[in-house]
Tab-separated table of C-alpha atoms in Angstrom:
chain	number	residue	atom	x	y	z
A	1	UNK	CA	103.961	69.512	99.326
A	2	UNK	CA	102.578	72.138	97.282
A	3	UNK	CA	102.108	72.306	93.664
A	4	UNK	CA	102.924	75.683	91.746
A	5	UNK	CA	101.004	76.595	88.706
A	6	UNK	CA	101.845	79.237	86.116
A	7	UNK	CA	98.659	81.129	86.509
A	8	UNK	CA	98.012	82.705	90.156
A	9	UNK	CA	94.507	81.846	91.777
A	10	UNK	CA	93.811	85.414	91.454
A	11	UNK	CA	93.305	85.469	87.753
A	12	UNK	CA	90.255	82.872	88.378
A	13	UNK	CA	87.945	86.054	89.677
A	14	UNK	CA	89.307	88.959	87.777
A	15	UNK	CA	86.808	90.699	85.770
A	16	UNK	CA	88.347	89.954	82.195
A	17	UNK	CA	90.104	86.258	81.378
A	18	UNK	CA	92.918	86.318	78.609
A	19	UNK	CA	91.943	83.801	76.236
A	20	UNK	CA	94.976	81.111	75.239
A	21	UNK	CA	95.284	82.890	71.479
A	22	UNK	CA	95.574	86.554	73.545
A	23	UNK	CA	98.148	85.043	75.855
A	24	UNK	CA	100.373	83.182	72.584
A	25	UNK	CA	99.655	86.942	70.892
A	26	UNK	CA	100.929	88.877	73.610
A	27	UNK	CA	104.015	86.335	74.100
A	28	UNK	CA	104.417	87.139	70.165
A	29	UNK	CA	104.487	90.602	69.818
A	30	UNK	CA	104.589	92.169	73.106
A	31	UNK	CA	101.244	93.206	73.219
A	32	UNK	CA	97.441	92.569	73.156
A	33	UNK	CA	94.224	93.954	71.609
A	34	UNK	CA	91.379	94.373	74.608
A	35	UNK	CA	88.442	95.139	72.536
A	36	UNK	CA	85.786	97.192	74.532
A	37	UNK	CA	88.359	97.539	77.456
A	38	UNK	CA	88.472	101.176	77.710
A	39	UNK	CA	85.299	103.168	77.937
A	40	UNK	CA	84.220	105.141	74.821
A	41	UNK	CA	84.207	108.602	76.743
A	42	UNK	CA	87.732	107.859	78.210
A	43	UNK	CA	89.044	106.679	74.436
A	44	UNK	CA	86.958	109.935	73.049
A	45	UNK	CA	89.230	112.536	75.532
A	46	UNK	CA	92.154	110.912	74.831
A	47	UNK	CA	91.913	111.261	71.001
A	48	UNK	CA	91.016	114.802	71.199
A	49	UNK	CA	94.012	117.378	71.131
A	50	UNK	CA	94.552	119.225	73.994
A	51	UNK	CA	93.913	122.700	74.136
A	52	UNK	CA	96.021	125.248	75.137
């Protein structure tokens, strides 16, 4: 007999883990803030208006 869990096995090997507080915030608000997860150069490009 197998036991089901709410957390997939692959989560334990992921490079980033959500804290219980982050999960609760996501459940309540539909989003979660992940500090330092997007590289600075990518953020800078996304904040620059496109040129024509």
